Amino acid sequence: LTKERFPNLKRGSYGIVDSTDIEFFKNLLGVTNFITGEEVKSYNEDWLKSVSGFSKYVLKPKTTEQVSTILKYCYKRSIAVCIQGGNTGLVGGSVPVFDEVILSTSAMNSIISFNKLSGVLVCQAGCVLENLMNYVQSEGFIMPFDLGAKGTCQIGGNLATNAGGLRLIKYGSLHGSVLGLQAVLADGQILDCLNTLKKDNTGYHLKHLFIGSEGTLGVITKIAIQCPNTPKFVNVSFIGLESFDKVLSFFSLVRKEFSASLSSFELMDAVAIKSVQKNIGIKCPINDNLKFYVLVELSGDNNYISHSIQEFLEKALDENLILDATVADQPSLIQNLWKIRENIPESLLRYGYVYKYDITLPHELFYEIVPEIRKRLKHLDVKAVCGYGHLGDGNLHLNVATIEHNVEIASAIEPYVYEWTSKYKGSISAEHGIGFLKRKYLKYSKSNLEIDLMKKLKNTIDPKKILNPYKIFPQDEIN
Ligand code: FAD
């Protein structure tokens, strides 16, 4: 796939794994954690099936020390390494481009400690997010973030992509909730910044470098994260509206009325809802003929939210600000409403192929690009153009679904969508990262000086550039 779509890409001058290397890895990890043959195929392809490499080997270390030994060895031999967590990333960062050895963190899945007093969880990088959610829930806490990929993505991958997700509006980004981490550098050195205390102003905070580094600066091996207490009351409303202007007016009122309790404000347009109905078979819980839908989650320790949201929605209905709504405060009903929003990416992928754009824009311009792109693609064979996402955080997911990848469609969207975003000072990647697919477009969101400093950092920390090559930076600029 990658070879066909990116014919000009050149393999860096990295070492080729030979029989001595294989023996070394096998001795270190044991045969069950050294994967080769047919089984490697699924590790080579990303979730979107948009890129795939041809690595022959997957290494599954269990401990930080094993990661360190692997990297020390690969560094000496100049063997390129692709770091992989749950492989749910959406920018092609988690799979090899050529024959990089895949270092999977899946076997590093132990919870190390949980402090009930402080709410600080310490765990290995390969813990699946949903397992961590269930674990802390049994102690009366929640994870400070949530994503549709929770059943598969791993916390190390979440940090490496600085995942945003569904509750960022209330709990902030991982730069705030991650207290510390441990990472193994390209040459095998173990960097221990596994701080578990809330306050620490002792010079540069190196942990931040690894949050959002997409596997290019080191392997994150352990994490300390602050978990909030489980809110006593949660309430989710699913609301239909007739125009985007009304969505914005409604958002402004919700924020004014419920600011402290607002934990999600998600937008879905009619095309996104139709896609979930048609391709997954989940029914829209309210009138399915409206133009826009929002999912509002409120959470807090006072039951007033359930009463006041009812009154609030009735008033909004009376005033024709919204056209239909349903409210849930029981866990199973809440989950059903969330399922609609969470299944949008999967439903679109069922058409065959999806061009994904994850952009931040000022609220007033949030949706404008969607009809703009529909117009540009009018004459082409496109199954769906839709807009959804974390409106509360100004983060739009613009998705174009087609039967298969098509060069004409791709060039009608790119770089137009990035130029448009840059013109309005938005971000070309709100939460998915740059990875492999967006590396050409980094310049639309970062100045030359910023990119230059990023490269200097990369070259200092990983001078042989063995970690996740071909990612974040355009190839000619880094390899
Ligand atoms: P992977 O996909 O395996 O890797 C992602 C990147 O991180 C790669 O560059 C990889 O090299 C690097 N990496 C992985 N583990 C490590 C490690 N231990 N150390 C160093 N580098 C590492 N993202 C959001 O931000 N918000 C959402 O709401 C959201 N919703 C999603 C919904 C669906 C259905 C899907 C499929 C994806 C969604 N994503 C979302 C994208 C994706 O789930 C996130 O980027 C997630 O954080 C990736 O975690 P992962 O373990 O799958 O990482």
mmCIF file of N, CA and C in Angstrom, residues 131-253:
data_model
loop_
_atom_site.group_PDB
_atom_site.id
_atom_site.type_symbol
_atom_site.label_atom_id
_atom_site.label_comp_id
_atom_site.label_asym_id
_atom_site.label_seq_id
_atom_site.Cartn_x
_atom_site.Cartn_y
_atom_site.Cartn_z
ATOM 1 N N ASN A 131 -9.215 -1.272 30.191
ATOM 2 C CA ASN A 131 -8.868 -2.048 31.394
ATOM 3 C C ASN A 131 -8.527 -1.109 32.541
ATOM 4 N N LEU A 132 -7.818 -0.030 32.219
ATOM 5 C CA LEU A 132 -7.473 0.936 33.269
ATOM 6 C C LEU A 132 -8.738 1.628 33.787
ATOM 7 N N MET A 133 -9.645 1.939 32.850
ATOM 8 C CA MET A 133 -10.918 2.579 33.251
ATOM 9 C C MET A 133 -11.662 1.695 34.246
ATOM 10 N N ASN A 134 -11.755 0.389 33.901
ATOM 11 C CA ASN A 134 -12.483 -0.539 34.776
ATOM 12 C C ASN A 134 -11.787 -0.669 36.125
ATOM 13 N N TYR A 135 -10.456 -0.699 36.087
ATOM 14 C CA TYR A 135 -9.698 -0.866 37.334
ATOM 15 C C TYR A 135 -9.930 0.327 38.268
ATOM 16 N N VAL A 136 -9.739 1.544 37.741
ATOM 17 C CA VAL A 136 -9.864 2.704 38.645
ATOM 18 C C VAL A 136 -11.323 2.924 39.064
ATOM 19 N N GLN A 137 -12.237 2.503 38.194
ATOM 20 C CA GLN A 137 -13.664 2.640 38.541
ATOM 21 C C GLN A 137 -13.993 1.818 39.788
ATOM 22 N N SER A 138 -13.379 0.645 39.888
ATOM 23 C CA SER A 138 -13.662 -0.192 41.057
ATOM 24 C C SER A 138 -13.103 0.434 42.338
ATOM 25 N N GLU A 139 -12.258 1.452 42.178
ATOM 26 C CA GLU A 139 -11.708 2.148 43.351
ATOM 27 C C GLU A 139 -12.383 3.497 43.560
ATOM 28 N N GLY A 140 -13.416 3.798 42.732
ATOM 29 C CA GLY A 140 -14.132 5.077 42.890
ATOM 30 C C GLY A 140 -13.512 6.231 42.117
ATOM 31 N N PHE A 141 -12.765 5.900 41.060
ATOM 32 C CA PHE A 141 -12.115 6.956 40.261
ATOM 33 C C PHE A 141 -12.414 6.732 38.776
ATOM 34 N N ILE A 142 -12.093 7.732 37.976
ATOM 35 C CA ILE A 142 -12.188 7.563 36.511
ATOM 36 C C ILE A 142 -10.857 7.967 35.882
ATOM 37 N N MET A 143 -10.635 7.517 34.650
ATOM 38 C CA MET A 143 -9.473 8.019 33.914
ATOM 39 C C MET A 143 -9.823 9.437 33.451
ATOM 40 N N PRO A 144 -8.833 10.322 33.363
ATOM 41 C CA PRO A 144 -9.156 11.712 33.006
ATOM 42 C C PRO A 144 -9.429 11.919 31.520
ATOM 43 N N PHE A 145 -9.484 10.828 30.748
ATOM 44 C CA PHE A 145 -9.811 10.964 29.322
ATOM 45 C C PHE A 145 -10.479 9.674 28.841
ATOM 46 N N ASP A 146 -11.122 9.776 27.700
ATOM 47 C CA ASP A 146 -11.878 8.643 27.154
ATOM 48 C C ASP A 146 -11.894 8.780 25.639
ATOM 49 N N LEU A 147 -11.773 7.676 24.929
ATOM 50 C CA LEU A 147 -11.885 7.729 23.465
ATOM 51 C C LEU A 147 -12.631 6.522 22.939
ATOM 52 N N GLY A 148 -13.145 6.656 21.716
ATOM 53 C CA GLY A 148 -13.879 5.565 21.095
ATOM 54 C C GLY A 148 -13.034 4.312 20.937
ATOM 55 N N ALA A 149 -11.715 4.464 20.868
ATOM 56 C CA ALA A 149 -10.825 3.316 20.655
ATOM 57 C C ALA A 149 -10.395 2.683 21.977
ATOM 58 N N LYS A 150 -11.072 3.003 23.075
ATOM 59 C CA LYS A 150 -10.609 2.581 24.420
ATOM 60 C C LYS A 150 -10.411 1.072 24.575
ATOM 61 N N GLY A 151 -11.167 0.269 23.835
ATOM 62 C CA GLY A 151 -11.063 -1.182 23.970
ATOM 63 C C GLY A 151 -9.763 -1.744 23.411
ATOM 64 N N THR A 152 -9.043 -0.960 22.629
ATOM 65 C CA THR A 152 -7.822 -1.442 21.974
ATOM 66 C C THR A 152 -6.604 -0.545 22.228
ATOM 67 N N CYS A 153 -6.813 0.757 22.267
ATOM 68 C CA CYS A 153 -5.649 1.649 22.394
ATOM 69 C C CYS A 153 -4.993 1.471 23.758
ATOM 70 N N GLN A 154 -3.707 1.779 23.820
ATOM 71 C CA GLN A 154 -2.949 1.598 25.067
ATOM 72 C C GLN A 154 -2.519 2.958 25.612
ATOM 73 N N ILE A 155 -2.318 2.987 26.919
ATOM 74 C CA ILE A 155 -2.020 4.287 27.521
ATOM 75 C C ILE A 155 -0.697 4.878 27.006
ATOM 76 N N GLY A 156 0.263 4.020 26.672
ATOM 77 C CA GLY A 156 1.520 4.535 26.107
ATOM 78 C C GLY A 156 1.254 5.227 24.774
ATOM 79 N N GLY A 157 0.399 4.603 23.952
ATOM 80 C CA GLY A 157 0.017 5.203 22.669
ATOM 81 C C GLY A 157 -0.758 6.492 22.886
ATOM 82 N N ASN A 158 -1.591 6.507 23.915
ATOM 83 C CA ASN A 158 -2.361 7.716 24.214
ATOM 84 C C ASN A 158 -1.422 8.880 24.537
ATOM 85 N N LEU A 159 -0.395 8.590 25.342
ATOM 86 C CA LEU A 159 0.558 9.653 25.674
ATOM 87 C C LEU A 159 1.353 10.066 24.437
ATOM 88 N N ALA A 160 1.793 9.047 23.690
ATOM 89 C CA ALA A 160 2.647 9.333 22.527
ATOM 90 C C ALA A 160 1.918 10.179 21.484
ATOM 91 N N THR A 161 0.572 10.066 21.446
ATOM 92 C CA THR A 161 -0.194 10.882 20.493
ATOM 93 C C THR A 161 -0.820 12.102 21.175
ATOM 94 N N ASN A 162 -0.618 12.226 22.487
ATOM 95 C CA ASN A 162 -1.293 13.269 23.262
ATOM 96 C C ASN A 162 -2.793 13.239 22.952
ATOM 97 N N ALA A 163 -3.385 12.061 23.085
ATOM 98 C CA ALA A 163 -4.796 11.873 22.718
ATOM 99 C C ALA A 163 -5.686 12.856 23.487
ATOM 100 N N GLY A 164 -6.665 13.376 22.782
ATOM 101 C CA GLY A 164 -7.585 14.345 23.398
ATOM 102 C C GLY A 164 -8.824 13.621 23.878
ATOM 103 N N GLY A 165 -9.717 13.325 22.950
ATOM 104 C CA GLY A 165 -10.871 12.505 23.277
ATOM 105 C C GLY A 165 -12.080 13.279 23.749
ATOM 106 N N LEU A 166 -12.935 12.546 24.483
ATOM 107 C CA LEU A 166 -14.307 12.992 24.702
ATOM 108 C C LEU A 166 -14.503 13.858 25.950
ATOM 109 N N ARG A 167 -13.523 13.911 26.851
ATOM 110 C CA ARG A 167 -13.755 14.670 28.097
ATOM 111 C C ARG A 167 -12.722 15.769 28.329
ATOM 112 N N LEU A 168 -12.018 16.129 27.272
ATOM 113 C CA LEU A 168 -10.954 17.131 27.434
ATOM 114 C C LEU A 168 -11.507 18.458 27.953
ATOM 115 N N ILE A 169 -12.738 18.755 27.550
ATOM 116 C CA ILE A 169 -13.351 20.030 27.953
ATOM 117 C C ILE A 169 -13.393 20.167 29.483
ATOM 118 N N LYS A 170 -13.524 19.050 30.195
ATOM 119 C CA LYS A 170 -13.591 19.123 31.659
ATOM 120 C C LYS A 170 -12.236 18.842 32.322
ATOM 121 N N TYR A 171 -11.530 17.820 31.857
ATOM 122 C CA TYR A 171 -10.340 17.377 32.591
ATOM 123 C C TYR A 171 -9.020 17.841 31.972
ATOM 124 N N GLY A 172 -9.099 18.560 30.848
ATOM 125 C CA GLY A 172 -7.877 19.105 30.241
ATOM 126 C C GLY A 172 -7.075 18.042 29.497
ATOM 127 N N SER A 173 -5.901 18.447 28.982
ATOM 128 C CA SER A 173 -5.118 17.530 28.146
ATOM 129 C C SER A 173 -4.177 16.689 29.009
ATOM 130 N N LEU A 174 -3.560 15.695 28.369
ATOM 131 C CA LEU A 174 -2.642 14.805 29.089
ATOM 132 C C LEU A 174 -1.421 15.556 29.621
ATOM 133 N N HIS A 175 -1.104 16.696 29.023
ATOM 134 C CA HIS A 175 0.017 17.483 29.548
ATOM 135 C C HIS A 175 -0.262 17.898 31.000
ATOM 136 N N GLY A 176 -1.553 17.991 31.343
ATOM 137 C CA GLY A 176 -1.909 18.352 32.720
ATOM 138 C C GLY A 176 -2.049 17.136 33.620
ATOM 139 N N SER A 177 -2.688 16.070 33.122
ATOM 140 C CA SER A 177 -3.002 14.957 34.034
ATOM 141 C C SER A 177 -1.860 13.941 34.184
ATOM 142 N N VAL A 178 -0.941 13.893 33.227
ATOM 143 C CA VAL A 178 0.197 12.978 33.390
ATOM 144 C C VAL A 178 1.211 13.643 34.331
ATOM 145 N N LEU A 179 1.471 12.975 35.439
ATOM 146 C CA LEU A 179 2.397 13.548 36.426
ATOM 147 C C LEU A 179 3.841 13.174 36.128
ATOM 148 N N GLY A 180 4.013 11.999 35.549
ATOM 149 C CA GLY A 180 5.375 11.577 35.259
ATOM 150 C C GLY A 180 5.387 10.398 34.311
ATOM 151 N N LEU A 181 6.547 10.137 33.741
ATOM 152 C CA LEU A 181 6.670 8.962 32.865
ATOM 153 C C LEU A 181 8.114 8.474 32.847
ATOM 154 N N GLN A 182 8.235 7.250 32.401
ATOM 155 C CA GLN A 182 9.565 6.673 32.194
ATOM 156 C C GLN A 182 9.678 6.370 30.699
ATOM 157 N N ALA A 183 10.828 6.682 30.120
ATOM 158 C CA ALA A 183 10.988 6.407 28.687
ATOM 159 C C ALA A 183 12.387 5.858 28.435
ATOM 160 N N VAL A 184 12.477 4.995 27.420
ATOM 161 C CA VAL A 184 13.786 4.481 27.030
ATOM 162 C C VAL A 184 14.211 5.227 25.766
ATOM 163 N N LEU A 185 15.407 5.781 25.805
ATOM 164 C CA LEU A 185 15.899 6.569 24.678
ATOM 165 C C LEU A 185 16.460 5.649 23.586
ATOM 166 N N ALA A 186 16.734 6.247 22.421
ATOM 167 C CA ALA A 186 17.176 5.459 21.262
ATOM 168 C C ALA A 186 18.401 4.593 21.570
ATOM 169 N N ASP A 187 19.317 5.098 22.401
ATOM 170 C CA ASP A 187 20.538 4.322 22.672
ATOM 171 C C ASP A 187 20.378 3.371 23.856
ATOM 172 N N GLY A 188 19.158 3.263 24.376
ATOM 173 C CA GLY A 188 18.891 2.298 25.439
ATOM 174 C C GLY A 188 18.907 2.897 26.843
ATOM 175 N N GLN A 189 19.303 4.151 26.978
ATOM 176 C CA GLN A 189 19.310 4.749 28.322
ATOM 177 C C GLN A 189 17.873 4.888 28.840
ATOM 178 N N ILE A 190 17.724 4.640 30.152
ATOM 179 C CA ILE A 190 16.379 4.741 30.738
ATOM 180 C C ILE A 190 16.233 6.109 31.408
ATOM 181 N N LEU A 191 15.298 6.889 30.909
ATOM 182 C CA LEU A 191 15.043 8.225 31.464
ATOM 183 C C LEU A 191 13.900 8.101 32.460
ATOM 184 N N ASP A 192 14.204 8.346 33.732
ATOM 185 C CA ASP A 192 13.178 8.148 34.752
ATOM 186 C C ASP A 192 12.603 9.478 35.213
ATOM 187 N N CYS A 193 11.458 9.853 34.678
ATOM 188 C CA CYS A 193 10.759 11.068 35.128
ATOM 189 C C CYS A 193 9.422 10.629 35.721
ATOM 190 N N LEU A 194 9.420 9.482 36.408
ATOM 191 C CA LEU A 194 8.154 8.909 36.877
ATOM 192 C C LEU A 194 7.706 9.566 38.183
ATOM 193 N N ASN A 195 7.570 10.884 38.133
ATOM 194 C CA ASN A 195 7.129 11.639 39.297
ATOM 195 C C ASN A 195 5.658 11.327 39.592
ATOM 196 N N THR A 196 5.311 11.179 40.877
ATOM 197 C CA THR A 196 3.901 10.898 41.184
ATOM 198 C C THR A 196 3.268 12.027 42.007
ATOM 199 N N LEU A 197 3.993 13.102 42.187
ATOM 200 C CA LEU A 197 3.439 14.209 42.977
ATOM 201 C C LEU A 197 2.957 15.311 42.043
ATOM 202 N N LYS A 198 2.022 16.092 42.558
ATOM 203 C CA LYS A 198 1.354 17.044 41.692
ATOM 204 C C LYS A 198 2.247 18.247 41.339
ATOM 205 N N LYS A 199 3.035 18.685 42.319
ATOM 206 C CA LYS A 199 3.797 19.908 42.065
ATOM 207 C C LYS A 199 5.294 19.612 41.989
ATOM 208 N N ASP A 200 5.924 20.176 40.977
ATOM 209 C CA ASP A 200 7.354 19.940 40.794
ATOM 210 C C ASP A 200 7.872 20.947 39.770
ATOM 211 N N ASN A 201 8.534 21.980 40.267
ATOM 212 C CA ASN A 201 9.072 22.982 39.327
ATOM 213 C C ASN A 201 10.590 22.982 39.359
ATOM 214 N N THR A 202 11.176 21.868 38.985
ATOM 215 C CA THR A 202 12.626 21.758 39.073
ATOM 216 C C THR A 202 13.220 21.702 37.666
ATOM 217 N N GLY A 203 13.189 22.845 37.029
ATOM 218 C CA GLY A 203 13.785 22.917 35.684
ATOM 219 C C GLY A 203 12.848 22.441 34.596
ATOM 220 N N TYR A 204 13.409 22.134 33.437
ATOM 221 C CA TYR A 204 12.559 21.749 32.299
ATOM 222 C C TYR A 204 11.790 20.476 32.615
ATOM 223 N N HIS A 205 10.529 20.436 32.170
ATOM 224 C CA HIS A 205 9.721 19.234 32.384
ATOM 225 C C HIS A 205 9.846 18.330 31.172
ATOM 226 N N LEU A 206 10.793 17.421 31.234
ATOM 227 C CA LEU A 206 11.085 16.599 30.054
ATOM 228 C C LEU A 206 9.937 15.676 29.672
ATOM 229 N N LYS A 207 9.072 15.358 30.661
ATOM 230 C CA LYS A 207 7.938 14.461 30.323
ATOM 231 C C LYS A 207 7.129 15.032 29.144
ATOM 232 N N HIS A 208 7.027 16.382 29.106
ATOM 233 C CA HIS A 208 6.192 16.982 28.053
ATOM 234 C C HIS A 208 6.723 16.686 26.650
ATOM 235 N N LEU A 209 8.039 16.479 26.547
ATOM 236 C CA LEU A 209 8.624 16.182 25.237
ATOM 237 C C LEU A 209 8.071 14.879 24.673
ATOM 238 N N PHE A 210 7.805 13.933 25.570
ATOM 239 C CA PHE A 210 7.370 12.601 25.110
ATOM 240 C C PHE A 210 5.865 12.550 24.864
ATOM 241 N N ILE A 211 5.135 13.467 25.512
ATOM 242 C CA ILE A 211 3.681 13.505 25.283
ATOM 243 C C ILE A 211 3.450 14.160 23.917
ATOM 244 N N GLY A 212 3.007 13.363 22.964
ATOM 245 C CA GLY A 212 2.821 13.879 21.602
ATOM 246 C C GLY A 212 4.030 13.654 20.705
ATOM 247 N N SER A 213 5.007 12.855 21.154
ATOM 248 C CA SER A 213 6.230 12.671 20.351
ATOM 249 C C SER A 213 6.083 11.560 19.303
ATOM 250 N N GLU A 214 4.983 10.832 19.340
ATOM 251 C CA GLU A 214 4.630 9.835 18.307
ATOM 252 C C GLU A 214 5.755 8.831 18.020
ATOM 253 N N GLY A 215 6.386 8.373 19.087
ATOM 254 C CA GLY A 215 7.375 7.311 18.937
ATOM 255 C C GLY A 215 8.680 7.749 18.313
ATOM 256 N N THR A 216 8.916 9.049 18.202
ATOM 257 C CA THR A 216 10.143 9.502 17.528
ATOM 258 C C THR A 216 11.257 9.875 18.511
ATOM 259 N N LEU A 217 10.947 9.963 19.805
ATOM 260 C CA LEU A 217 11.978 10.391 20.763
ATOM 261 C C LEU A 217 12.349 9.314 21.782
ATOM 262 N N GLY A 218 11.521 8.312 21.941
ATOM 263 C CA GLY A 218 11.806 7.272 22.924
ATOM 264 C C GLY A 218 10.589 6.372 23.081
ATOM 265 N N VAL A 219 10.807 5.246 23.756
ATOM 266 C CA VAL A 219 9.681 4.346 24.037
ATOM 267 C C VAL A 219 9.181 4.671 25.441
ATOM 268 N N ILE A 220 7.952 5.124 25.547
ATOM 269 C CA ILE A 220 7.362 5.372 26.863
ATOM 270 C C ILE A 220 7.078 4.004 27.482
ATOM 271 N N THR A 221 7.592 3.774 28.680
ATOM 272 C CA THR A 221 7.446 2.438 29.279
ATOM 273 C C THR A 221 6.556 2.432 30.525
ATOM 274 N N LYS A 222 6.581 3.536 31.293
ATOM 275 C CA LYS A 222 5.703 3.616 32.478
ATOM 276 C C LYS A 222 5.094 5.007 32.563
ATOM 277 N N ILE A 223 3.948 5.045 33.214
ATOM 278 C CA ILE A 223 3.187 6.295 33.270
ATOM 279 C C ILE A 223 2.628 6.492 34.669
ATOM 280 N N ALA A 224 2.660 7.741 35.159
ATOM 281 C CA ALA A 224 1.938 8.086 36.394
ATOM 282 C C ALA A 224 0.904 9.131 36.013
ATOM 283 N N ILE A 225 -0.355 8.820 36.282
ATOM 284 C CA ILE A 225 -1.430 9.718 35.829
ATOM 285 C C ILE A 225 -2.417 10.002 36.959
ATOM 286 N N GLN A 226 -2.858 11.240 37.008
ATOM 287 C CA GLN A 226 -3.798 11.672 38.044
ATOM 288 C C GLN A 226 -5.233 11.348 37.619
ATOM 289 N N CYS A 227 -5.934 10.567 38.444
ATOM 290 C CA CYS A 227 -7.319 10.208 38.105
ATOM 291 C C CYS A 227 -8.301 10.987 38.986
ATOM 292 N N PRO A 228 -9.312 11.588 38.400
ATOM 293 C CA PRO A 228 -10.320 12.278 39.206
ATOM 294 C C PRO A 228 -11.267 11.267 39.867
ATOM 295 N N ASN A 229 -11.961 11.694 40.934
ATOM 296 C CA ASN A 229 -12.982 10.836 41.553
ATOM 297 C C ASN A 229 -14.151 10.648 40.592
ATOM 298 N N THR A 230 -14.818 9.496 40.699
ATOM 299 C CA THR A 230 -15.985 9.257 39.847
ATOM 300 C C THR A 230 -17.071 10.262 40.226
ATOM 301 N N PRO A 231 -17.584 11.008 39.256
ATOM 302 C CA PRO A 231 -18.671 11.940 39.605
ATOM 303 C C PRO A 231 -19.905 11.159 40.076
ATOM 304 N N LYS A 232 -20.627 11.688 41.043
ATOM 305 C CA LYS A 232 -21.773 10.932 41.591
ATOM 306 C C LYS A 232 -22.930 10.881 40.591
ATOM 307 N N PHE A 233 -23.059 11.911 39.790
ATOM 308 C CA PHE A 233 -24.177 11.955 38.839
ATOM 309 C C PHE A 233 -23.662 12.248 37.440
ATOM 310 N N VAL A 234 -24.186 11.487 36.480
ATOM 311 C CA VAL A 234 -23.841 11.739 35.074
ATOM 312 C C VAL A 234 -25.147 11.799 34.301
ATOM 313 N N ASN A 235 -25.197 12.714 33.386
ATOM 314 C CA ASN A 235 -26.415 12.900 32.614
ATOM 315 C C ASN A 235 -26.030 13.180 31.163
ATOM 316 N N VAL A 236 -26.643 12.440 30.247
ATOM 317 C CA VAL A 236 -26.324 12.649 28.831
ATOM 318 C C VAL A 236 -27.592 13.008 28.059
ATOM 319 N N SER A 237 -27.511 14.067 27.282
ATOM 320 C CA SER A 237 -28.650 14.444 26.426
ATOM 321 C C SER A 237 -28.232 14.328 24.964
ATOM 322 N N PHE A 238 -29.175 13.906 24.155
ATOM 323 C CA PHE A 238 -28.953 13.781 22.712
ATOM 324 C C PHE A 238 -29.974 14.705 22.066
ATOM 325 N N ILE A 239 -29.492 15.678 21.315
ATOM 326 C CA ILE A 239 -30.357 16.794 20.914
ATOM 327 C C ILE A 239 -30.273 17.019 19.403
ATOM 328 N N GLY A 240 -31.392 17.344 18.793
ATOM 329 C CA GLY A 240 -31.407 17.631 17.353
ATOM 330 C C GLY A 240 -31.678 19.106 17.100
ATOM 331 N N LEU A 241 -30.991 19.670 16.105
ATOM 332 C CA LEU A 241 -31.153 21.101 15.800
ATOM 333 C C LEU A 241 -31.233 21.300 14.293
ATOM 334 N N GLU A 242 -31.700 22.497 13.885
ATOM 335 C CA GLU A 242 -31.922 22.656 12.441
ATOM 336 C C GLU A 242 -30.789 23.384 11.727
ATOM 337 N N SER A 243 -29.920 24.075 12.446
ATOM 338 C CA SER A 243 -28.836 24.779 11.751
ATOM 339 C C SER A 243 -27.596 24.848 12.630
ATOM 340 N N PHE A 244 -26.440 25.119 11.993
ATOM 341 C CA PHE A 244 -25.220 25.200 12.791
ATOM 342 C C PHE A 244 -25.209 26.453 13.658
ATOM 343 N N ASP A 245 -25.842 27.536 13.180
ATOM 344 C CA ASP A 245 -25.936 28.754 14.018
ATOM 345 C C ASP A 245 -26.630 28.431 15.330
ATOM 346 N N LYS A 246 -27.679 27.615 15.235
ATOM 347 C CA LYS A 246 -28.406 27.246 16.461
ATOM 348 C C LYS A 246 -27.542 26.349 17.360
ATOM 349 N N VAL A 247 -26.715 25.504 16.744
ATOM 350 C CA VAL A 247 -25.802 24.667 17.546
ATOM 351 C C VAL A 247 -24.899 25.579 18.383
ATOM 352 N N LEU A 248 -24.372 26.628 17.730
ATOM 353 C CA LEU A 248 -23.461 27.526 18.446
ATOM 354 C C LEU A 248 -24.177 28.297 19.565
ATOM 355 N N SER A 249 -25.392 28.760 19.267
ATOM 356 C CA SER A 249 -26.159 29.489 20.313
ATOM 357 C C SER A 249 -26.433 28.544 21.481
ATOM 358 N N PHE A 250 -26.785 27.308 21.152
ATOM 359 C CA PHE A 250 -27.087 26.321 22.196
ATOM 360 C C PHE A 250 -25.823 26.030 23.022
ATOM 361 N N PHE A 251 -24.688 25.883 22.349
ATOM 362 C CA PHE A 251 -23.413 25.610 23.047
ATOM 363 C C PHE A 251 -23.106 26.742 24.038
ATOM 364 N N SER A 252 -23.300 27.966 23.559
ATOM 365 C CA SER A 252 -22.999 29.122 24.412
ATOM 366 C C SER A 252 -23.886 29.115 25.671
ATOM 367 N N LEU A 253 -25.171 28.778 25.488
ATOM 368 C CA LEU A 253 -26.086 28.727 26.644
ATOM 369 C C LEU A 253 -25.735 27.587 27.602
#
